[in-house]
């Protein structure tokens, strides 16, 4: 009788492990929201869309990013706290750092790519490599954007937990 109980327990544990290992760690992300974009030459709201799959096990995103009506990046990837990478055919571009909270879907992108900077501001600012634009969501003003950016910077990254 004791062996029967152990056998049943063993089978239940094995089946549970199989079910857990078969679950899909990818979650669909569809964000369409107003964000606030700010920097030395710009302070305004902008519509942002982020659509793709977030792998909750590896803490990584693969999908698309649209900023306003002009910027459409079809293939982007990132892990929270790391670089936002855009792919256009065989060209790989580092756009800047992204902070992302999967639970709240809050994000803050610190854009350092000069081409993207020029597209967003219609200015080249002399090609200054230190110039950045930050896009933070959800935010409708500079105060909210800076607060959310600071909260995301203070939050532990998923891989640090």
Short mmCIF file of N, CA, C and O in Angstrom, two decimals, residues 12-143:
data_model
loop_
_atom_site.label_atom_id
_atom_site.label_comp_id
_atom_site.label_asym_id
_atom_site.label_seq_id
_atom_site.Cartn_x
_atom_site.Cartn_y
_atom_site.Cartn_z
N UNK A 12 2.43 11.66 -10.44
CA UNK A 12 1.89 13.02 -10.42
C UNK A 12 3.00 14.05 -10.56
O UNK A 12 2.87 15.02 -11.31
N UNK A 13 4.12 13.84 -9.89
CA UNK A 13 5.25 14.77 -9.98
C UNK A 13 5.79 14.79 -11.41
O UNK A 13 6.05 15.86 -11.98
N UNK A 14 5.96 13.62 -12.02
CA UNK A 14 6.47 13.54 -13.39
C UNK A 14 5.52 14.23 -14.35
O UNK A 14 5.95 15.03 -15.20
N UNK A 15 4.23 13.98 -14.25
CA UNK A 15 3.26 14.62 -15.12
C UNK A 15 3.25 16.14 -14.93
O UNK A 15 3.15 16.90 -15.90
N UNK A 16 3.38 16.60 -13.70
CA UNK A 16 3.43 18.04 -13.43
C UNK A 16 4.66 18.67 -14.08
O UNK A 16 4.57 19.75 -14.67
N UNK A 17 5.80 18.01 -13.98
CA UNK A 17 7.02 18.52 -14.59
C UNK A 17 6.89 18.57 -16.11
O UNK A 17 7.35 19.52 -16.75
N UNK A 18 6.28 17.56 -16.70
CA UNK A 18 6.08 17.54 -18.15
C UNK A 18 5.17 18.69 -18.56
O UNK A 18 5.45 19.41 -19.53
N UNK A 19 4.08 18.91 -17.83
CA UNK A 19 3.16 20.00 -18.15
C UNK A 19 3.84 21.36 -18.02
O UNK A 19 3.67 22.24 -18.87
N UNK A 20 4.62 21.56 -16.98
CA UNK A 20 5.32 22.83 -16.77
C UNK A 20 6.33 23.06 -17.88
O UNK A 20 6.47 24.16 -18.40
N UNK A 21 7.05 22.01 -18.29
CA UNK A 21 8.06 22.18 -19.32
C UNK A 21 7.45 22.41 -20.70
O UNK A 21 8.10 22.95 -21.58
N UNK A 22 6.19 22.04 -20.88
CA UNK A 22 5.54 22.21 -22.17
C UNK A 22 4.84 23.56 -22.31
O UNK A 22 4.37 23.90 -23.38
N UNK A 23 4.74 24.33 -21.24
CA UNK A 23 4.07 25.61 -21.34
C UNK A 23 4.90 26.58 -22.16
O UNK A 23 6.13 26.57 -22.12
N UNK A 24 4.24 27.40 -22.91
CA UNK A 24 4.90 28.35 -23.78
C UNK A 24 5.25 29.60 -22.98
O UNK A 24 4.37 30.28 -22.47
N UNK A 25 6.55 29.93 -22.88
CA UNK A 25 6.93 31.11 -22.09
C UNK A 25 6.75 32.42 -22.85
O UNK A 25 7.06 33.47 -22.33
N UNK A 26 6.24 32.37 -24.07
CA UNK A 26 6.09 33.58 -24.88
C UNK A 26 4.70 34.17 -24.70
O UNK A 26 3.71 33.47 -24.82
N UNK A 27 4.67 35.46 -24.42
CA UNK A 27 3.42 36.19 -24.26
C UNK A 27 3.35 37.27 -25.34
O UNK A 27 4.33 37.94 -25.62
N UNK A 28 2.18 37.44 -25.91
CA UNK A 28 1.98 38.46 -26.93
C UNK A 28 1.90 39.83 -26.26
O UNK A 28 1.20 40.01 -25.26
N UNK A 29 2.65 40.78 -26.81
CA UNK A 29 2.64 42.16 -26.32
C UNK A 29 2.05 43.04 -27.42
O UNK A 29 2.52 43.02 -28.55
N UNK A 30 1.01 43.78 -27.10
CA UNK A 30 0.41 44.75 -28.02
C UNK A 30 0.20 46.04 -27.24
O UNK A 30 -0.78 46.18 -26.51
N UNK A 31 1.12 46.96 -27.38
CA UNK A 31 1.05 48.24 -26.69
C UNK A 31 0.78 49.32 -27.74
O UNK A 31 1.52 49.45 -28.70
N UNK A 32 -0.28 50.07 -27.56
CA UNK A 32 -0.59 51.25 -28.37
C UNK A 32 -0.93 52.34 -27.37
O UNK A 32 -2.02 52.31 -26.78
N UNK A 33 -0.01 53.28 -27.17
CA UNK A 33 -0.17 54.21 -26.05
C UNK A 33 0.49 55.55 -26.35
O UNK A 33 1.37 55.65 -27.20
N UNK A 34 0.07 56.56 -25.62
CA UNK A 34 0.71 57.86 -25.68
C UNK A 34 1.92 57.84 -24.77
O UNK A 34 1.83 57.42 -23.62
N UNK A 35 3.03 58.28 -25.29
CA UNK A 35 4.27 58.37 -24.52
C UNK A 35 4.73 59.83 -24.56
O UNK A 35 4.21 60.63 -25.34
N UNK A 36 5.69 60.14 -23.71
CA UNK A 36 6.26 61.48 -23.74
C UNK A 36 7.70 61.38 -24.19
O UNK A 36 8.47 60.58 -23.67
N UNK A 37 8.05 62.19 -25.18
CA UNK A 37 9.39 62.20 -25.76
C UNK A 37 10.06 63.50 -25.36
O UNK A 37 9.50 64.59 -25.58
N UNK A 38 11.27 63.38 -24.75
CA UNK A 38 11.93 64.60 -24.30
C UNK A 38 13.44 64.52 -24.47
O UNK A 38 14.03 63.45 -24.50
N UNK A 39 14.03 65.68 -24.59
CA UNK A 39 15.47 65.81 -24.75
C UNK A 39 15.80 67.28 -24.91
O UNK A 39 14.97 68.16 -24.64
N UNK A 40 17.02 67.58 -25.36
CA UNK A 40 17.44 68.98 -25.50
C UNK A 40 16.61 69.74 -26.52
O UNK A 40 16.39 70.94 -26.36
N UNK A 41 16.14 69.06 -27.56
CA UNK A 41 15.46 69.76 -28.65
C UNK A 41 13.98 69.41 -28.80
O UNK A 41 13.33 69.87 -29.74
N UNK A 42 13.47 68.60 -27.88
CA UNK A 42 12.09 68.15 -28.08
C UNK A 42 11.44 67.83 -26.73
O UNK A 42 12.09 67.30 -25.84
N UNK A 43 10.19 68.21 -26.58
CA UNK A 43 9.36 67.90 -25.42
C UNK A 43 7.93 67.80 -25.93
O UNK A 43 7.28 68.83 -26.11
N UNK A 44 7.46 66.59 -26.17
CA UNK A 44 6.11 66.44 -26.72
C UNK A 44 5.60 65.02 -26.53
O UNK A 44 6.38 64.09 -26.31
N UNK A 45 4.29 64.88 -26.63
CA UNK A 45 3.71 63.54 -26.60
C UNK A 45 3.84 62.92 -27.99
O UNK A 45 3.93 63.63 -28.99
N UNK A 46 3.85 61.60 -28.00
CA UNK A 46 3.96 60.86 -29.25
C UNK A 46 3.26 59.52 -29.06
O UNK A 46 3.28 58.95 -27.97
N UNK A 47 2.61 59.06 -30.10
CA UNK A 47 1.98 57.73 -30.06
C UNK A 47 3.03 56.68 -30.33
O UNK A 47 3.83 56.81 -31.27
N UNK A 48 3.03 55.63 -29.52
CA UNK A 48 4.00 54.55 -29.66
C UNK A 48 3.26 53.22 -29.69
O UNK A 48 2.34 53.00 -28.90
N UNK A 49 3.67 52.35 -30.60
CA UNK A 49 3.14 50.99 -30.66
C UNK A 49 4.30 50.01 -30.57
O UNK A 49 5.32 50.19 -31.25
N UNK A 50 4.14 49.01 -29.72
CA UNK A 50 5.13 47.95 -29.58
C UNK A 50 4.35 46.64 -29.66
O UNK A 50 3.48 46.38 -28.83
N UNK A 51 4.61 45.86 -30.69
CA UNK A 51 3.87 44.62 -30.92
C UNK A 51 4.84 43.48 -31.19
O UNK A 51 5.76 43.63 -31.99
N UNK A 52 4.63 42.37 -30.50
CA UNK A 52 5.48 41.21 -30.70
C UNK A 52 5.31 40.20 -29.59
O UNK A 52 4.26 40.14 -28.94
N UNK A 53 6.35 39.42 -29.37
CA UNK A 53 6.32 38.38 -28.34
C UNK A 53 7.38 38.67 -27.29
O UNK A 53 8.53 38.99 -27.61
N UNK A 54 6.97 38.53 -26.02
CA UNK A 54 7.89 38.67 -24.90
C UNK A 54 8.09 37.29 -24.30
O UNK A 54 7.13 36.64 -23.89
N UNK A 55 9.33 36.84 -24.25
CA UNK A 55 9.66 35.54 -23.67
C UNK A 55 9.87 35.75 -22.17
O UNK A 55 10.85 36.36 -21.76
N UNK A 56 8.94 35.26 -21.37
CA UNK A 56 8.99 35.48 -19.92
C UNK A 56 10.07 34.65 -19.25
O UNK A 56 10.47 34.96 -18.13
N UNK A 57 10.55 33.64 -19.92
CA UNK A 57 11.62 32.81 -19.35
C UNK A 57 12.99 33.45 -19.61
O UNK A 57 13.83 33.50 -18.72
N UNK A 58 13.20 33.95 -20.82
CA UNK A 58 14.48 34.56 -21.18
C UNK A 58 14.46 36.08 -21.03
O UNK A 58 15.47 36.74 -21.21
N UNK A 59 13.29 36.65 -20.72
CA UNK A 59 13.12 38.10 -20.57
C UNK A 59 13.63 38.84 -21.80
O UNK A 59 14.52 39.68 -21.73
N UNK A 60 13.04 38.49 -22.94
CA UNK A 60 13.44 39.13 -24.19
C UNK A 60 12.21 39.38 -25.06
O UNK A 60 11.22 38.66 -24.98
N UNK A 61 12.31 40.43 -25.86
CA UNK A 61 11.22 40.83 -26.74
C UNK A 61 11.70 40.77 -28.18
O UNK A 61 12.82 41.18 -28.50
N UNK A 62 10.83 40.29 -29.06
CA UNK A 62 11.07 40.31 -30.50
C UNK A 62 9.78 40.79 -31.13
O UNK A 62 8.71 40.24 -30.88
N UNK A 63 9.87 41.84 -31.94
CA UNK A 63 8.67 42.37 -32.58
C UNK A 63 8.95 43.65 -33.33
O UNK A 63 10.03 43.83 -33.89
N UNK A 64 7.95 44.56 -33.31
CA UNK A 64 8.06 45.82 -34.04
C UNK A 64 7.84 46.99 -33.09
O UNK A 64 7.24 46.84 -32.03
N UNK A 65 8.33 48.15 -33.52
CA UNK A 65 8.19 49.38 -32.75
C UNK A 65 7.83 50.50 -33.72
O UNK A 65 8.52 50.68 -34.73
N UNK A 66 6.76 51.22 -33.42
CA UNK A 66 6.35 52.36 -34.24
C UNK A 66 6.31 53.58 -33.33
O UNK A 66 5.71 53.55 -32.25
N UNK A 67 6.99 54.65 -33.77
CA UNK A 67 7.02 55.90 -33.01
C UNK A 67 6.41 56.98 -33.89
O UNK A 67 6.95 57.31 -34.95
N UNK A 68 5.26 57.50 -33.46
CA UNK A 68 4.57 58.51 -34.26
C UNK A 68 4.09 57.95 -35.59
O UNK A 68 3.82 56.75 -35.71
N UNK A 69 4.00 58.81 -36.58
CA UNK A 69 3.56 58.39 -37.91
C UNK A 69 4.72 58.07 -38.84
O UNK A 69 4.53 57.49 -39.89
N UNK A 70 5.93 58.45 -38.46
CA UNK A 70 7.07 58.38 -39.36
C UNK A 70 7.98 57.17 -39.14
O UNK A 70 8.48 56.59 -40.10
N UNK A 71 8.21 56.80 -37.90
CA UNK A 71 9.22 55.78 -37.58
C UNK A 71 8.55 54.42 -37.44
O UNK A 71 7.76 54.20 -36.52
N UNK A 72 8.88 53.51 -38.35
CA UNK A 72 8.34 52.15 -38.31
C UNK A 72 9.51 51.18 -38.36
O UNK A 72 10.14 51.02 -39.41
N UNK A 73 9.81 50.57 -37.24
CA UNK A 73 10.90 49.60 -37.13
C UNK A 73 10.26 48.21 -37.06
O UNK A 73 9.67 47.85 -36.05
N UNK A 74 10.36 47.48 -38.15
CA UNK A 74 9.65 46.21 -38.27
C UNK A 74 10.26 45.08 -37.44
O UNK A 74 9.56 44.17 -37.03
N UNK A 75 11.57 45.13 -37.21
CA UNK A 75 12.24 44.03 -36.51
C UNK A 75 13.14 44.60 -35.42
O UNK A 75 14.24 45.07 -35.70
N UNK A 76 12.64 44.58 -34.17
CA UNK A 76 13.44 45.01 -33.03
C UNK A 76 13.50 43.89 -32.00
O UNK A 76 12.62 43.02 -31.96
N UNK A 77 14.53 43.94 -31.18
CA UNK A 77 14.69 42.98 -30.09
C UNK A 77 15.35 43.68 -28.92
O UNK A 77 16.11 44.63 -29.10
N UNK A 78 15.03 43.22 -27.71
CA UNK A 78 15.66 43.74 -26.51
C UNK A 78 15.40 42.84 -25.33
O UNK A 78 14.49 42.01 -25.35
N UNK A 79 16.21 43.01 -24.31
CA UNK A 79 15.97 42.49 -22.97
C UNK A 79 15.92 43.70 -22.07
O UNK A 79 16.69 44.65 -22.27
N UNK A 80 15.03 43.73 -21.07
CA UNK A 80 14.93 44.91 -20.21
C UNK A 80 16.29 45.29 -19.62
O UNK A 80 17.03 44.45 -19.13
N UNK A 81 16.62 46.57 -19.70
CA UNK A 81 17.88 47.08 -19.17
C UNK A 81 19.02 46.98 -20.15
O UNK A 81 20.14 47.38 -19.85
N UNK A 82 18.75 46.45 -21.33
CA UNK A 82 19.82 46.29 -22.33
C UNK A 82 19.55 47.20 -23.51
O UNK A 82 18.75 48.12 -23.43
N UNK A 83 20.21 46.91 -24.60
CA UNK A 83 20.06 47.73 -25.79
C UNK A 83 18.84 47.36 -26.61
O UNK A 83 18.44 46.20 -26.68
N UNK A 84 18.27 48.37 -27.23
CA UNK A 84 17.20 48.19 -28.20
C UNK A 84 17.88 48.06 -29.55
O UNK A 84 18.56 48.97 -30.00
N UNK A 85 17.72 46.89 -30.18
CA UNK A 85 18.40 46.59 -31.44
C UNK A 85 17.35 46.52 -32.55
O UNK A 85 16.31 45.90 -32.40
N UNK A 86 17.66 47.18 -33.67
CA UNK A 86 16.79 47.15 -34.83
C UNK A 86 17.52 46.44 -35.97
O UNK A 86 18.71 46.66 -36.18
N UNK A 87 16.78 45.61 -36.70
CA UNK A 87 17.33 44.91 -37.86
C UNK A 87 16.58 45.36 -39.10
O UNK A 87 15.35 45.36 -39.14
N UNK A 88 17.35 45.75 -40.12
CA UNK A 88 16.79 46.08 -41.43
C UNK A 88 17.59 45.28 -42.44
O UNK A 88 18.71 45.64 -42.77
N UNK A 89 17.00 44.17 -42.87
CA UNK A 89 17.70 43.18 -43.71
C UNK A 89 18.95 42.72 -42.97
O UNK A 89 18.83 42.18 -41.89
N UNK A 90 20.13 42.94 -43.50
CA UNK A 90 21.34 42.46 -42.83
C UNK A 90 22.00 43.53 -41.96
O UNK A 90 23.04 43.30 -41.36
N UNK A 91 21.37 44.70 -41.86
CA UNK A 91 21.92 45.80 -41.07
C UNK A 91 21.36 45.76 -39.65
O UNK A 91 20.14 45.71 -39.45
N UNK A 92 22.27 45.79 -38.69
CA UNK A 92 21.90 45.78 -37.28
C UNK A 92 22.24 47.15 -36.70
O UNK A 92 23.34 47.64 -36.87
N UNK A 93 21.28 47.77 -36.00
CA UNK A 93 21.50 49.09 -35.42
C UNK A 93 21.18 49.08 -33.94
O UNK A 93 20.12 48.60 -33.53
N UNK A 94 22.11 49.62 -33.15
CA UNK A 94 21.88 49.82 -31.72
C UNK A 94 21.23 51.19 -31.57
O UNK A 94 21.82 52.20 -31.90
N UNK A 95 19.97 51.21 -31.11
CA UNK A 95 19.22 52.46 -31.02
C UNK A 95 19.38 53.16 -29.68
O UNK A 95 19.21 54.37 -29.59
N UNK A 96 19.70 52.42 -28.64
CA UNK A 96 19.85 52.98 -27.30
C UNK A 96 19.42 51.97 -26.27
O UNK A 96 19.12 50.82 -26.57
N UNK A 97 19.36 52.41 -25.02
CA UNK A 97 18.98 51.52 -23.92
C UNK A 97 17.47 51.55 -23.73
O UNK A 97 16.83 52.60 -23.88
N UNK A 98 16.91 50.39 -23.36
CA UNK A 98 15.48 50.33 -23.05
C UNK A 98 15.29 49.71 -21.68
O UNK A 98 15.91 48.71 -21.33
N UNK A 99 14.44 50.35 -20.91
CA UNK A 99 13.99 49.83 -19.63
C UNK A 99 12.54 49.41 -19.84
O UNK A 99 11.75 50.18 -20.40
N UNK A 100 12.19 48.20 -19.42
CA UNK A 100 10.86 47.68 -19.70
C UNK A 100 10.40 46.83 -18.52
O UNK A 100 11.14 45.99 -18.03
N UNK A 101 9.18 47.08 -18.06
CA UNK A 101 8.58 46.29 -17.00
C UNK A 101 7.44 45.47 -17.61
O UNK A 101 6.41 46.04 -17.98
N UNK A 102 7.64 44.17 -17.71
CA UNK A 102 6.66 43.30 -18.34
C UNK A 102 5.32 43.32 -17.61
O UNK A 102 4.26 43.26 -18.24
N UNK A 103 5.34 43.42 -16.29
CA UNK A 103 4.10 43.36 -15.52
C UNK A 103 3.21 44.58 -15.76
O UNK A 103 2.01 44.46 -15.93
N UNK A 104 3.78 45.77 -15.78
CA UNK A 104 2.99 46.99 -15.96
C UNK A 104 2.98 47.48 -17.42
O UNK A 104 2.19 48.34 -17.77
N UNK A 105 3.90 46.96 -18.23
CA UNK A 105 4.13 47.37 -19.62
C UNK A 105 4.65 48.81 -19.73
O UNK A 105 4.57 49.42 -20.79
N UNK A 106 5.18 49.35 -18.63
CA UNK A 106 5.84 50.65 -18.68
C UNK A 106 7.20 50.48 -19.35
O UNK A 106 7.86 49.46 -19.17
N UNK A 107 7.61 51.51 -20.10
CA UNK A 107 8.92 51.46 -20.73
C UNK A 107 9.53 52.84 -20.85
O UNK A 107 8.83 53.86 -20.80
N UNK A 108 10.84 52.86 -20.99
CA UNK A 108 11.57 54.09 -21.22
C UNK A 108 12.73 53.76 -22.16
O UNK A 108 13.53 52.89 -21.86
N UNK A 109 12.78 54.44 -23.28
CA UNK A 109 13.82 54.20 -24.29
C UNK A 109 14.71 55.44 -24.35
O UNK A 109 14.21 56.54 -24.59
N UNK A 110 15.99 55.26 -24.12
CA UNK A 110 16.95 56.36 -24.22
C UNK A 110 17.66 56.21 -25.56
O UNK A 110 18.60 55.43 -25.71
N UNK A 111 17.18 56.93 -26.55
CA UNK A 111 17.67 56.81 -27.93
C UNK A 111 18.99 57.56 -28.09
O UNK A 111 19.06 58.76 -27.83
N UNK A 112 20.01 56.83 -28.54
CA UNK A 112 21.32 57.43 -28.78
C UNK A 112 21.73 57.33 -30.25
O UNK A 112 22.71 57.94 -30.65
N UNK A 113 20.98 56.58 -31.04
CA UNK A 113 21.28 56.44 -32.47
C UNK A 113 21.05 57.78 -33.16
O UNK A 113 19.94 58.35 -33.10
N UNK A 114 22.08 58.31 -33.80
CA UNK A 114 22.00 59.65 -34.40
C UNK A 114 21.03 59.73 -35.57
O UNK A 114 20.36 60.75 -35.75
N UNK A 115 20.91 58.68 -36.37
CA UNK A 115 19.95 58.70 -37.48
C UNK A 115 18.52 58.79 -36.96
O UNK A 115 17.70 59.57 -37.46
N UNK A 116 18.21 57.98 -35.95
CA UNK A 116 16.87 58.01 -35.37
C UNK A 116 16.62 59.35 -34.67
O UNK A 116 15.53 59.92 -34.78
N UNK A 117 17.64 59.87 -34.02
CA UNK A 117 17.54 61.19 -33.38
C UNK A 117 17.16 62.25 -34.42
O UNK A 117 16.26 63.06 -34.20
N UNK A 118 17.84 62.23 -35.55
CA UNK A 118 17.56 63.21 -36.61
C UNK A 118 16.15 63.06 -37.16
O UNK A 118 15.47 64.05 -37.43
N UNK A 119 15.69 61.81 -37.31
CA UNK A 119 14.34 61.59 -37.81
C UNK A 119 13.29 62.13 -36.82
O UNK A 119 12.28 62.68 -37.23
N UNK A 120 13.54 61.96 -35.53
CA UNK A 120 12.57 62.38 -34.52
C UNK A 120 12.57 63.89 -34.29
O UNK A 120 11.54 64.46 -33.97
N UNK A 121 13.72 64.54 -34.45
CA UNK A 121 13.82 65.98 -34.16
C UNK A 121 13.92 66.85 -35.41
O UNK A 121 13.84 68.07 -35.30
N UNK A 122 14.16 66.25 -36.58
CA UNK A 122 14.43 66.98 -37.81
C UNK A 122 15.63 67.92 -37.62
O UNK A 122 15.70 69.00 -38.17
N UNK A 123 16.58 67.48 -36.80
CA UNK A 123 17.79 68.26 -36.52
C UNK A 123 18.97 67.31 -36.43
O UNK A 123 18.84 66.19 -35.95
N UNK A 124 20.12 67.74 -36.88
CA UNK A 124 21.30 66.89 -36.72
C UNK A 124 22.15 67.31 -35.53
O UNK A 124 23.05 66.62 -35.13
N UNK A 125 21.87 68.48 -34.97
CA UNK A 125 22.56 68.99 -33.78
C UNK A 125 24.07 68.85 -33.89
O UNK A 125 24.74 68.52 -32.93
N UNK A 126 24.59 69.05 -35.08
CA UNK A 126 26.03 69.00 -35.26
C UNK A 126 26.62 67.61 -35.11
O UNK A 126 27.82 67.44 -35.00
N UNK A 127 25.80 66.58 -35.08
CA UNK A 127 26.31 65.20 -34.94
C UNK A 127 26.84 64.89 -33.56
O UNK A 127 27.64 63.98 -33.38
N UNK A 128 26.40 65.63 -32.54
CA UNK A 128 26.87 65.41 -31.17
C UNK A 128 26.47 64.02 -30.70
O UNK A 128 25.29 63.70 -30.59
N UNK A 129 27.44 63.17 -30.40
CA UNK A 129 27.18 61.78 -30.01
C UNK A 129 26.57 61.65 -28.61
O UNK A 129 26.06 60.62 -28.26
N UNK A 130 26.63 62.71 -27.80
CA UNK A 130 26.10 62.63 -26.44
C UNK A 130 24.62 62.98 -26.37
O UNK A 130 24.01 62.84 -25.32
N UNK A 131 24.05 63.44 -27.43
CA UNK A 131 22.66 63.86 -27.44
C UNK A 131 21.76 62.62 -27.40
O UNK A 131 21.96 61.66 -28.14
N UNK A 132 20.74 62.65 -26.54
CA UNK A 132 19.78 61.56 -26.47
C UNK A 132 18.36 62.13 -26.42
O UNK A 132 18.16 63.28 -26.06
N UNK A 133 17.44 61.27 -26.77
CA UNK A 133 16.01 61.54 -26.60
C UNK A 133 15.49 60.38 -25.76
O UNK A 133 15.84 59.23 -26.00
N UNK A 134 14.64 60.69 -24.82
CA UNK A 134 14.03 59.65 -24.01
C UNK A 134 12.54 59.61 -24.33
O UNK A 134 11.88 60.66 -24.36
N UNK A 135 12.04 58.40 -24.56
CA UNK A 135 10.61 58.19 -24.80
C UNK A 135 10.12 57.30 -23.67
O UNK A 135 10.60 56.17 -23.50
N UNK A 136 9.18 57.82 -22.88
CA UNK A 136 8.71 57.11 -21.70
C UNK A 136 7.19 56.97 -21.74
O UNK A 136 6.49 57.91 -22.11
N UNK A 137 6.72 55.81 -21.32
CA UNK A 137 5.29 55.55 -21.34
C UNK A 137 4.89 54.72 -20.13
O UNK A 137 5.64 53.85 -19.70
N UNK A 138 3.72 54.94 -19.58
CA UNK A 138 2.73 55.93 -19.99
C UNK A 138 3.05 57.29 -19.38
O UNK A 138 3.31 57.40 -18.19
N UNK A 139 3.04 58.31 -20.17
CA UNK A 139 3.30 59.66 -19.69
C UNK A 139 2.73 60.67 -20.68
O UNK A 139 2.81 60.47 -21.88
N UNK A 140 2.16 61.73 -20.14
CA UNK A 140 1.61 62.81 -20.96
C UNK A 140 2.35 64.12 -20.77
O UNK A 140 2.02 65.10 -21.41
N UNK A 141 3.33 64.13 -19.84
CA UNK A 141 4.09 65.35 -19.61
C UNK A 141 5.49 64.99 -19.10
O UNK A 141 5.76 63.83 -18.78
N UNK A 142 6.32 65.99 -19.04
CA UNK A 142 7.72 65.78 -18.66
C UNK A 142 7.85 65.24 -17.24
O UNK A 142 8.65 64.34 -16.98
N UNK A 143 7.04 65.74 -16.33
CA UNK A 143 7.11 65.29 -14.93
C UNK A 143 6.80 63.80 -14.82
O UNK A 143 7.53 63.06 -14.15
#
